[in-house]
XYZ file of C-alpha atoms in Angstrom:
683
model
C 28.656 -4.855 -2.467
C 32.189 -5.648 -2.020
C 32.942 -8.438 0.407
C 35.367 -6.509 2.601
C 37.173 -7.862 5.615
C 36.055 -5.025 8.167
C 38.186 -3.607 10.865
C 36.769 -4.257 14.235
C 36.887 -0.326 14.769
C 34.243 0.094 12.025
C 32.077 -2.639 13.383
C 32.171 -1.111 16.759
C 31.523 2.431 15.521
C 28.488 1.075 13.546
C 27.008 -0.551 16.760
C 27.203 2.575 18.642
C 25.921 4.823 16.130
C 22.906 2.673 14.701
C 19.984 3.196 16.806
C 17.804 0.152 17.013
C 14.521 2.233 17.113
C 15.455 3.963 13.813
C 16.689 0.752 12.304
C 13.595 -1.448 13.155
C 11.323 1.638 12.806
C 12.348 1.848 9.132
C 10.401 -1.625 8.554
C 8.160 -1.940 11.323
C 5.553 0.591 12.700
C 6.635 0.939 16.394
C 4.171 2.353 19.171
C 5.688 3.845 22.215
C 4.846 1.665 25.376
C 6.459 3.273 28.684
C 10.275 3.108 28.040
C 10.059 0.730 25.078
C 8.375 0.263 21.824
C 6.048 -2.357 20.556
C 5.216 -3.701 17.157
C 4.156 -6.450 14.697
C 6.984 -8.919 14.531
C 8.151 -9.637 10.809
C 9.584 -12.694 11.299
C 6.438 -14.710 11.764
C 2.802 -14.666 10.839
C 1.849 -12.242 13.752
C -1.535 -11.044 14.659
C -0.917 -8.579 17.497
C 2.163 -6.580 18.616
C 4.555 -9.138 20.212
C 7.888 -7.360 19.324
C 9.455 -5.204 21.991
C 12.164 -2.822 20.864
C 14.336 -1.462 23.895
C 16.218 1.807 23.149
C 18.097 1.593 26.480
C 19.376 -1.865 25.674
C 19.646 -1.310 21.939
C 17.994 -4.764 21.683
C 14.773 -6.326 20.110
C 13.001 -9.445 21.205
C 9.675 -11.160 19.966
C 8.050 -13.058 22.819
C 6.262 -15.212 20.322
C 8.691 -16.562 17.803
C 11.855 -15.827 19.904
C 13.729 -13.559 17.221
C 15.933 -11.057 18.885
C 19.396 -9.289 18.689
C 20.659 -5.988 17.948
C 20.393 -3.516 14.787
C 22.900 -5.706 12.715
C 21.173 -8.890 13.577
C 17.670 -7.416 12.677
C 18.811 -6.418 9.207
C 20.526 -9.718 8.414
C 17.414 -11.386 9.293
C 15.188 -9.150 7.641
C 16.928 -8.328 4.430
C 18.697 -11.781 4.114
C 21.978 -9.911 3.779
C 25.454 -10.936 5.092
C 27.013 -9.358 8.293
C 29.432 -7.325 5.803
C 26.701 -6.042 3.676
C 24.645 -4.946 6.595
C 27.430 -3.196 8.261
C 28.616 -1.210 4.972
C 25.051 -0.231 4.464
C 24.667 1.101 8.136
C 28.067 2.838 7.762
C 26.783 4.531 4.697
C 23.687 5.744 6.537
C 25.197 7.010 9.628
C 28.586 8.455 7.750
C 30.805 6.039 9.695
C 34.266 5.998 8.036
C 35.035 2.448 6.785
C 38.253 0.730 7.518
C 39.351 -2.564 6.230
C 42.188 -5.004 6.798
C 43.040 -4.970 3.141
C 44.158 -1.302 2.159
C 43.260 -1.466 -1.650
C 40.033 -2.783 -0.779
C 39.416 0.234 1.643
C 40.140 2.619 -1.214
C 37.549 1.028 -3.421
C 34.841 1.190 -0.382
C 35.680 4.957 0.171
C 35.133 5.622 -3.462
C 31.629 4.127 -3.016
C 30.834 6.165 -0.161
C 31.986 9.264 -1.610
C 29.954 8.981 -4.864
C 26.867 9.630 -2.810
C 28.396 12.880 -1.496
C 29.459 13.988 -5.033
C 25.632 13.427 -6.128
C 24.417 15.272 -3.108
C 26.779 18.281 -3.855
C 25.912 18.373 -7.468
C 22.063 18.716 -6.456
C 22.757 21.360 -3.755
C 24.733 23.447 -6.374
C 21.717 22.990 -8.889
C 19.348 24.272 -6.094
C 21.531 27.223 -5.323
C 21.708 28.059 -9.216
C 17.739 27.577 -9.526
C 17.347 30.151 -6.618
C 19.590 32.620 -8.329
C 17.860 32.401 -11.602
C 14.396 32.977 -9.940
C 15.679 36.593 -8.651
C 17.273 37.300 -12.037
C 15.593 39.191 -14.927
C 14.851 35.576 -16.751
C 12.969 34.613 -13.776
C 10.384 37.341 -13.672
C 7.694 35.180 -15.255
C 8.172 32.380 -12.545
C 8.538 34.986 -9.729
C 5.353 36.441 -10.911
C 3.639 33.004 -10.830
C 4.730 32.244 -7.215
C 3.979 35.879 -5.962
C 0.566 36.508 -7.646
C -0.974 33.414 -8.828
C 0.212 31.278 -5.711
C 0.179 34.125 -3.399
C 3.535 33.015 -1.731
C 5.526 35.624 0.254
C 9.262 35.958 -0.189
C 9.987 34.466 3.086
C 8.007 31.137 2.202
C 9.783 31.137 -1.332
C 12.913 31.258 0.651
C 11.966 28.623 3.248
C 11.222 26.028 0.477
C 14.057 27.130 -1.527
C 11.959 27.765 -4.871
C 13.768 28.473 -7.952
C 13.439 28.729 -11.662
C 14.884 26.548 -14.536
C 15.395 28.879 -17.495
C 13.871 28.115 -21.021
C 17.446 27.017 -22.102
C 18.658 23.647 -23.481
C 21.939 23.722 -21.406
C 21.948 26.642 -18.923
C 22.467 24.521 -15.781
C 24.686 22.004 -17.603
C 27.172 24.834 -18.573
C 27.087 26.576 -15.096
C 27.901 23.192 -13.385
C 30.547 22.239 -15.875
C 32.331 25.518 -16.532
C 31.956 27.266 -13.192
C 31.709 24.315 -10.891
C 33.788 21.662 -12.882
C 31.427 18.865 -12.583
C 31.428 15.947 -15.342
C 28.244 15.515 -17.390
C 28.193 11.945 -16.172
C 27.659 12.858 -12.699
C 24.936 15.256 -13.596
C 23.022 12.567 -15.492
C 23.462 10.138 -12.549
C 22.014 12.803 -10.222
C 19.001 13.278 -12.671
C 19.810 16.803 -13.671
C 20.670 16.313 -17.231
C 19.662 13.900 -20.233
C 21.945 12.359 -22.838
C 20.893 13.397 -26.498
C 19.532 10.830 -28.620
C 22.574 10.772 -30.983
C 24.929 10.304 -28.078
C 26.746 13.591 -28.643
C 26.289 15.427 -25.444
C 23.577 16.260 -22.833
C 20.928 18.915 -22.315
C 18.852 19.989 -19.164
C 16.212 17.828 -17.955
C 14.301 20.928 -16.385
C 13.569 23.859 -18.756
C 11.075 26.652 -18.099
C 9.724 25.331 -14.893
C 9.358 26.504 -11.443
C 11.797 24.469 -9.456
C 10.683 22.842 -5.912
C 13.739 21.140 -4.376
C 13.232 17.833 -2.383
C 15.048 17.309 0.730
C 15.581 14.164 2.990
C 15.085 14.186 6.522
C 18.612 15.476 7.239
C 17.747 18.482 5.009
C 19.962 17.429 2.029
C 18.673 18.048 -1.589
C 18.070 14.775 -3.324
C 15.907 15.611 -6.221
C 13.503 18.261 -7.721
C 10.023 18.753 -8.931
C 9.497 21.127 -11.548
C 6.060 22.980 -12.415
C 5.581 23.931 -16.106
C 4.941 27.576 -16.646
C 3.711 27.481 -20.203
C 1.199 24.607 -20.224
C 3.574 21.928 -21.684
C 3.203 18.486 -20.511
C 3.768 16.940 -17.949
C 2.600 19.677 -15.844
C 4.847 18.351 -12.960
C 8.101 16.791 -13.862
C 9.913 15.027 -11.075
C 13.709 14.033 -10.910
C 14.252 10.308 -12.017
C 15.073 7.678 -9.389
C 18.726 7.873 -8.540
C 21.153 6.629 -5.804
C 20.179 9.233 -3.533
C 16.338 9.799 -4.418
C 13.777 6.788 -4.065
C 10.303 8.415 -4.583
C 8.786 5.685 -2.353
C 11.079 6.080 0.663
C 10.732 9.956 0.971
C 8.061 12.560 1.721
C 8.291 16.071 0.491
C 8.242 18.437 3.385
C 9.109 15.855 6.071
C 12.443 17.573 7.146
C 10.396 20.834 7.822
C 7.273 19.249 9.365
C 8.991 16.845 11.708
C 8.908 18.833 14.759
C 5.465 20.056 14.362
C 4.399 16.393 13.823
C 5.930 15.397 17.177
C 4.398 18.373 19.014
C 0.968 18.050 18.032
C 0.980 14.301 17.531
C -0.509 14.421 14.078
C 0.702 14.325 10.566
C -1.536 15.565 7.483
C -0.765 13.816 4.028
C -1.709 15.847 0.858
C -1.149 15.403 -2.799
C 0.808 18.028 -4.144
C 4.079 20.247 -3.486
C 2.165 23.435 -3.555
C -0.344 22.082 -1.112
C 2.414 21.444 1.267
C 3.926 24.987 0.789
C 0.461 26.669 0.991
C -0.490 24.956 4.309
C 2.869 25.662 5.849
C 2.707 29.413 4.922
C -0.699 29.561 6.683
C 0.997 27.949 9.848
C -0.125 24.438 9.434
C 3.328 23.064 9.395
C 2.684 19.310 10.023
C 1.688 18.792 6.453
C 3.599 16.494 3.937
C 3.089 15.092 0.577
C 4.170 11.821 -1.242
C 6.231 12.293 -4.520
C 3.916 11.580 -7.423
C 3.366 8.020 -6.523
C 0.930 6.352 -4.235
C 1.515 6.578 -0.302
C 3.774 3.585 0.292
C 3.920 1.622 3.405
C 7.742 2.753 3.968
C 6.394 6.403 3.776
C 3.824 5.718 6.307
C 6.339 4.043 8.579
C 8.366 7.214 8.490
C 5.449 9.124 9.514
C 4.819 6.778 12.279
C 8.194 7.121 13.583
C 7.633 10.908 14.668
C 4.190 10.670 16.020
C 3.713 8.754 19.191
C -0.070 8.476 18.840
C 0.282 7.208 15.193
C -2.104 9.687 13.915
C -2.365 10.252 10.317
C -4.940 12.367 8.309
C -5.121 11.744 4.515
C -6.157 14.906 2.610
C -6.290 13.976 -0.951
C -8.329 15.262 -3.797
C -11.910 14.308 -3.837
C -11.824 13.393 -7.630
C -11.643 9.837 -8.545
C -7.809 9.724 -8.665
C -7.673 10.872 -5.232
C -10.451 8.540 -4.018
C -8.224 5.765 -5.438
C -5.043 6.954 -3.887
C -6.803 7.384 -0.394
C -7.996 3.616 -0.534
C -4.536 2.400 -1.814
C -3.006 4.180 1.395
C -5.598 2.657 3.539
C -4.875 -0.772 2.208
C -1.208 -0.394 3.094
C -1.972 0.101 6.822
C -5.443 -1.380 7.091
C -4.273 -4.101 9.596
C -2.320 -1.786 11.802
C -5.354 0.421 11.936
C -7.627 -2.564 12.614
C -5.172 -3.666 15.529
C -5.326 -0.038 17.084
C -1.505 0.483 16.113
C -2.544 3.515 14.058
C -5.210 6.189 13.974
C -6.079 6.910 10.300
C -8.369 9.416 8.958
C -9.435 10.847 5.785
C -10.597 14.387 5.013
C -12.164 15.469 1.822
C -12.563 19.341 1.609
C -15.860 20.748 0.647
C -16.648 21.266 -3.177
C -13.706 19.171 -4.114
C -11.025 21.764 -3.535
C -7.536 20.993 -2.754
C -5.849 22.590 0.494
C -4.126 25.416 -1.706
C -7.497 26.508 -3.198
C -9.519 25.935 0.106
C -7.133 28.142 2.150
C -7.338 31.088 -0.267
C -10.997 31.163 0.171
C -11.396 30.274 3.852
C -8.186 30.546 6.036
C -6.144 28.429 8.303
C -8.843 28.325 11.131
C -11.493 26.755 9.085
C -8.963 24.121 7.758
C -7.813 23.184 11.290
C -11.611 22.724 12.144
C -12.240 20.389 9.371
C -8.999 18.623 10.417
C -10.352 17.932 13.869
C -13.624 16.714 12.474
C -12.035 14.259 9.793
C -13.651 10.771 9.970
C -11.930 7.674 10.651
C -10.845 5.706 7.631
C -13.841 3.145 8.171
C -16.226 5.547 8.398
C -14.880 7.355 5.359
C -15.266 4.055 3.443
C -18.499 3.461 4.559
C -19.579 6.974 3.143
C -17.875 5.896 -0.173
C -19.816 2.741 -0.402
C -23.068 4.637 0.138
C -22.198 7.564 -2.049
C -24.079 7.915 -5.167
C -26.459 5.086 -4.699
C -30.327 5.102 -4.525
C -31.150 2.880 -1.721
C -34.725 2.748 -3.013
C -33.578 0.675 -5.985
C -33.099 -3.092 -5.212
C -30.001 -3.465 -7.484
C -28.177 -0.387 -5.883
C -29.148 -1.359 -2.390
C -27.672 -4.868 -2.764
C -24.413 -3.212 -4.116
C -24.300 -1.019 -1.165
C -25.056 -4.155 1.275
C -22.199 -6.175 -0.504
C -19.746 -3.360 -0.139
C -20.581 -2.731 3.573
C -20.392 -6.521 4.541
C -17.027 -6.513 2.787
C -15.850 -3.491 5.039
C -17.473 -4.687 8.097
C -16.100 -8.233 7.739
C -12.678 -6.920 8.340
C -13.311 -5.919 11.925
C -12.918 -8.537 14.744
C -15.759 -9.574 16.775
C -15.866 -6.885 19.578
C -17.963 -3.823 20.663
C -16.730 -1.814 17.575
C -17.955 -4.232 15.151
C -21.379 -4.186 16.850
C -21.405 -0.264 16.987
C -20.837 -0.270 13.313
C -23.291 -2.856 12.388
C -26.063 -0.704 14.334
C -24.771 2.446 12.403
C -25.014 0.950 9.059
C -28.348 -0.810 9.637
C -29.755 2.785 10.657
C -28.401 4.276 7.392
C -29.740 1.548 5.264
C -33.200 1.582 6.869
C -33.892 5.365 6.560
C -34.570 5.707 10.181
C -37.270 2.917 10.337
C -36.640 1.288 13.813
C -37.930 -2.063 13.265
C -36.423 -2.486 9.752
C -32.897 -1.404 11.146
C -33.265 -4.243 13.751
C -33.852 -6.860 10.996
C -31.112 -5.452 8.815
C -28.848 -5.357 11.713
C -29.351 -9.181 12.314
C -29.068 -9.888 8.534
C -25.820 -7.956 8.201
C -24.541 -9.709 11.293
C -25.023 -13.121 9.634
C -23.629 -12.000 6.310
C -20.604 -10.611 8.142
C -20.052 -13.886 9.965
C -19.810 -15.607 6.713
C -17.559 -12.892 5.042
C -15.139 -12.326 8.117
C -12.747 -14.943 7.364
C -13.074 -14.290 3.423
C -10.756 -16.976 2.728
C -7.613 -15.475 4.189
C -7.581 -16.715 7.792
C -4.582 -18.851 8.527
C -6.569 -20.862 11.203
C -8.101 -22.836 8.496
C -5.129 -23.492 6.286
C -4.241 -27.260 6.194
C -0.851 -28.708 5.749
C 0.515 -28.039 2.298
C -1.993 -25.143 1.772
C 0.666 -22.501 1.784
C 3.270 -24.328 -0.330
C 0.606 -24.930 -2.937
C -0.571 -21.243 -2.967
C 2.972 -20.094 -3.480
C 3.569 -22.243 -6.291
C 0.237 -21.089 -7.901
C 0.875 -17.497 -7.314
C 4.396 -17.751 -8.622
C 3.044 -19.603 -11.886
C 0.577 -16.717 -12.321
C 2.995 -13.803 -11.761
C 5.272 -15.600 -14.368
C 2.543 -15.819 -16.759
C 1.701 -12.124 -16.370
C 5.359 -11.165 -16.937
C 5.846 -13.432 -20.116
C 2.461 -13.707 -21.916
C 1.867 -10.004 -22.387
C -1.067 -10.561 -24.707
C -3.180 -11.888 -21.940
C -2.223 -9.466 -19.140
C -5.765 -7.580 -19.484
C -7.498 -11.102 -19.138
C -5.285 -11.890 -16.082
C -6.295 -8.481 -14.235
C -10.002 -9.045 -15.156
C -9.901 -12.627 -13.729
C -8.089 -11.534 -10.468
C -10.771 -8.900 -9.839
C -13.638 -11.066 -10.865
C -12.559 -13.966 -8.638
C -11.178 -11.447 -5.693
C -7.785 -12.903 -6.019
C -5.758 -9.682 -6.252
C -4.364 -9.859 -2.703
C -1.664 -12.236 -3.105
C -0.807 -14.142 0.165
C 2.793 -14.642 -0.028
C 4.676 -11.428 0.904
C 7.261 -10.939 -1.657
C 4.492 -11.987 -4.404
C 2.495 -8.754 -3.007
C 5.766 -6.692 -3.444
C 5.948 -7.962 -6.934
C 2.436 -7.253 -7.888
C 2.627 -3.972 -6.482
C 5.925 -2.928 -8.293
C 4.230 -4.208 -11.665
C 1.082 -2.215 -11.060
C 3.068 0.919 -10.256
C 5.249 0.537 -13.404
C 1.982 -0.037 -15.484
C 0.244 2.986 -13.826
C 3.303 5.148 -14.802
C 3.069 4.087 -18.280
C -0.584 3.853 -18.830
C -2.156 5.949 -16.098
C -4.118 4.871 -12.747
C -7.610 5.207 -14.240
C -6.912 2.800 -17.225
C -5.470 -0.074 -14.897
C -8.715 0.178 -12.850
C -10.821 0.141 -16.075
C -8.977 -2.821 -17.470
C -9.586 -4.755 -14.079
C -13.429 -3.838 -14.345
C -13.468 -5.275 -17.911
C -14.207 -1.629 -19.376
C -11.013 -1.358 -21.120
C -9.425 -4.081 -23.484
C -6.003 -3.545 -22.258
C -4.422 -2.346 -25.266
C -0.863 -1.085 -24.322
C -0.195 -3.496 -21.654
C 1.468 -5.888 -24.108
C 3.915 -3.436 -25.334
C 5.664 -2.889 -21.995
C 8.684 -5.090 -21.311
C 7.941 -5.741 -17.883
C 10.830 -8.142 -17.110
C 13.315 -5.633 -17.879
C 11.650 -2.481 -16.456
C 11.054 -4.610 -13.256
C 14.676 -5.536 -13.066
C 16.028 -2.082 -13.411
C 13.630 -0.881 -10.735
C 14.471 -3.592 -8.310
C 18.302 -3.221 -9.004
C 17.738 0.469 -7.675
C 15.024 -0.238 -4.917
C 15.281 -3.603 -3.562
C 18.220 -5.688 -4.947
C 17.454 -8.658 -2.110
C 13.747 -8.971 -3.345
C 15.234 -9.214 -7.187
C 17.389 -12.178 -6.153
C 14.388 -13.864 -4.834
C 12.104 -13.248 -7.958
C 14.808 -14.194 -10.737
C 12.871 -17.544 -11.262
C 9.926 -15.529 -12.224
C 11.987 -12.953 -14.364
C 14.000 -15.841 -16.115
C 11.732 -18.935 -16.554
C 13.438 -22.230 -17.048
C 12.845 -24.771 -19.927
C 9.818 -26.432 -17.908
C 8.408 -23.135 -17.264
C 8.656 -21.912 -20.828
C 6.749 -25.109 -22.070
C 3.743 -24.207 -19.647
C 3.815 -20.757 -21.262
C 3.156 -22.367 -24.733
C -0.539 -22.496 -23.630
C -1.147 -19.449 -21.570
C -5.206 -19.359 -21.555
C -5.309 -23.203 -20.521
C -2.612 -22.472 -17.669
C -4.543 -19.426 -16.662
C -7.721 -21.360 -16.336
C -6.144 -23.992 -14.173
C -4.176 -21.605 -11.989
C -7.290 -19.337 -11.232
C -9.451 -22.345 -10.445
C -6.713 -23.748 -8.045
C -6.539 -20.525 -6.128
C -10.124 -20.017 -5.904
C -10.552 -23.751 -4.940
C -8.154 -23.371 -2.100
C -10.225 -20.190 -0.826
C -13.333 -22.231 -1.139
C -12.121 -25.287 0.839
C -10.937 -22.717 3.585
C -14.440 -21.202 3.398
C -16.139 -24.952 3.722
C -13.844 -25.482 6.994
C -14.956 -22.387 8.474
C -18.621 -22.963 7.710
C -18.563 -26.611 9.039
C -17.049 -25.082 12.197
C -19.738 -22.700 12.501
C -22.427 -25.205 11.830
C -20.997 -27.477 14.290
C -21.118 -24.764 16.956
C -24.929 -24.277 16.593
C -27.121 -26.416 18.937
C -29.824 -27.840 16.757
C -33.290 -27.987 18.374
C -35.039 -31.406 17.451
C -38.627 -31.975 16.190
C -39.538 -32.927 19.550
C -38.514 -29.737 21.041
C -40.832 -27.852 18.603
C -43.717 -30.019 19.320
C -43.134 -29.238 23.118
C -43.118 -25.612 22.382
C -46.421 -25.829 20.594
C -48.174 -27.884 23.192
C -47.029 -25.440 25.781
C -48.887 -22.631 23.851
C -52.075 -24.377 24.819
C -54.162 -23.303 21.977
C -57.878 -23.810 22.564
C -58.840 -24.536 18.912
C -56.558 -26.767 17.073
C -58.765 -28.354 14.477
C -58.131 -25.752 11.835
C -54.267 -25.500 12.509
C -51.800 -27.174 10.023
C -49.728 -28.656 12.711
C -47.196 -30.089 10.434
C -46.842 -26.870 8.871
C -46.447 -24.929 12.128
C -43.809 -27.481 13.313
C -41.656 -27.138 10.214
C -41.816 -23.151 10.435
C -40.895 -23.449 14.192
C -38.023 -25.946 13.399
C -36.840 -23.458 10.736
C -36.949 -20.393 13.140
C -35.314 -22.251 16.078
C -32.513 -23.399 13.587
C -32.080 -20.446 11.291
C -28.340 -19.989 11.763
C -27.595 -23.810 11.642
C -29.714 -24.126 8.615
C -28.086 -21.058 7.085
C -24.542 -22.313 7.478
C -25.616 -25.787 6.130
C -27.063 -24.099 2.950
C -23.858 -22.030 2.471
C -21.636 -25.295 3.013
C -23.401 -27.062 0.405
C -23.418 -24.111 -2.024
C -19.683 -23.777 -1.647
C -19.237 -27.647 -2.142
C -21.139 -27.250 -5.509
C -18.863 -24.346 -6.536
C -15.878 -26.440 -5.668
C -17.187 -29.035 -8.088
C -17.895 -26.493 -10.721
C -13.980 -25.424 -10.188
C -12.702 -28.971 -10.445
C -14.614 -29.151 -13.916
C -12.591 -26.027 -15.120
C -9.297 -27.694 -13.811
C -10.142 -30.660 -15.906
C -10.853 -28.843 -18.771
C -14.818 -29.540 -18.721
C -15.361 -25.990 -20.162
C -14.208 -24.329 -23.392
C -11.388 -21.776 -22.768
C -13.645 -18.938 -23.180
C -16.456 -20.176 -21.136
C -14.214 -20.962 -18.051
C -12.601 -17.523 -18.147
C -16.006 -15.739 -18.111
C -17.591 -18.073 -15.659
């Protein structure tokens, strides 16, 4: 970004045009409270909504950490950008003319801002040409597909601007070059054409495909999705990332769904373009879709901005990929949902159908009824934990219990947790009342131990965070620059439950790496690699440092600057990379050791909070029973049994504490090289 001396008129215009709710709402989920909005403050480790955003005053303030200011101040602090960079970004967003003190510099800035306008014009012209081709003789197969196979009326086709890319190598290229006078380099930047391998010319990216234009919230065309008509792969081809099209920041159909989402206070998120189109055609016009990627936190934030009650229903396919996509979307907003900032529900249609198929067989009324009955995300995840498991078999019963404890451990101590404990116990008991009570108590004890799960900042000690940050950074550097061992690293992270990186920019980096690998290898393969069912062949062939740099340059240049030390290791880091498995063993042991120490501190606190009943108290209880015949009673045994019963919780925490201490000794042996490499990594 050019370091411009901005004219005061530009700064004043940006301050006037930039809405504080829009700016903060792009990065924080805000919930309306009276005349103001509240949300989780991003400037400190916030556990409850302590930030207030006032549209009347155009000001934000956090009552916990004291952060506050206007839109420009928020972006300067959140994105770590200079004043000039933030003002220029906002000027581009709100189309404010940029004036600078220096005339030549002003001209260069105008050129930067006008480039986006040229790209958007090229995309709009392409959309018009695609529409005209659909109504021409060459578009008859595409029109038949939309009308007969999809059952879409002409008005629906017109509403969504559907078109057709002819089966030609340069039909669009010639039209935009010869008729509209657009240079091919601009068309390449817009994602419409691809350079030939020999370097002599370009050809159309989309050929013999039904074309679906993608719009931003202002209704401007920013990209396309093309559906193959002859069975060629890929079945759906999307525009690449460009200066105006970032898949993770936009939702298909949001420009058309916004008003209905506001009116009904509910958004429906589906997987495909034609699912959205079919739902809108049936009168369910609050539906949107992600753009070929997992639903991101930025997309969810956009939805939350247009629904006061923050009510979102995920209607993904019921197959494995759809279940994984739903779980990943839940992971993005889980904390907000737990804190009551968001109402998230999951709908899986009967017989595994997608919305388009379901509507053809049942109609809009049945779909709306299922929407109203969609379970909350936690209820859905509980059903997923129990699905396809035979609870009569001990191993499958234990697997179900472990999964359910992990889920319920996320809930804070409240009536809600008690409600779910009772429900789950009833499901596991098969309707046996006495067994349900025992199971509920057992689950409660396990959840108490699981709840903190090594992540609670309350049990952090001085130095823990800095040590964790160093370890995570070293681990990510190893993943980037030791490609042969990427499969092993993924398996170890899954096995040791360390996949959730604690440092925010490390989490973003890991999510970006995962998205790049899924794009190249597929979602199913990554999951199989993490579970040890796939050897990870192909991971080592990806030039992740280069791919990641290219992606971050487009999507998040500020994050790229923070991650440069990981992408470009120094001399000392390269020495450590010479022994990747030894370094991996030490890093894994250190991270798990830190989590175990936090667990020990938690268990000591829980243990110390129990009131221990003495042996004398046990004897007094037995005496009060006033048994007539004491000759044949094993008093020592009865006292020992009673002691264990009265102190069950304290003894349980004591046992867990010493078990955890033994595990820490085991981890220390790994760090000191007490195991062979293979043994350590499989331990």
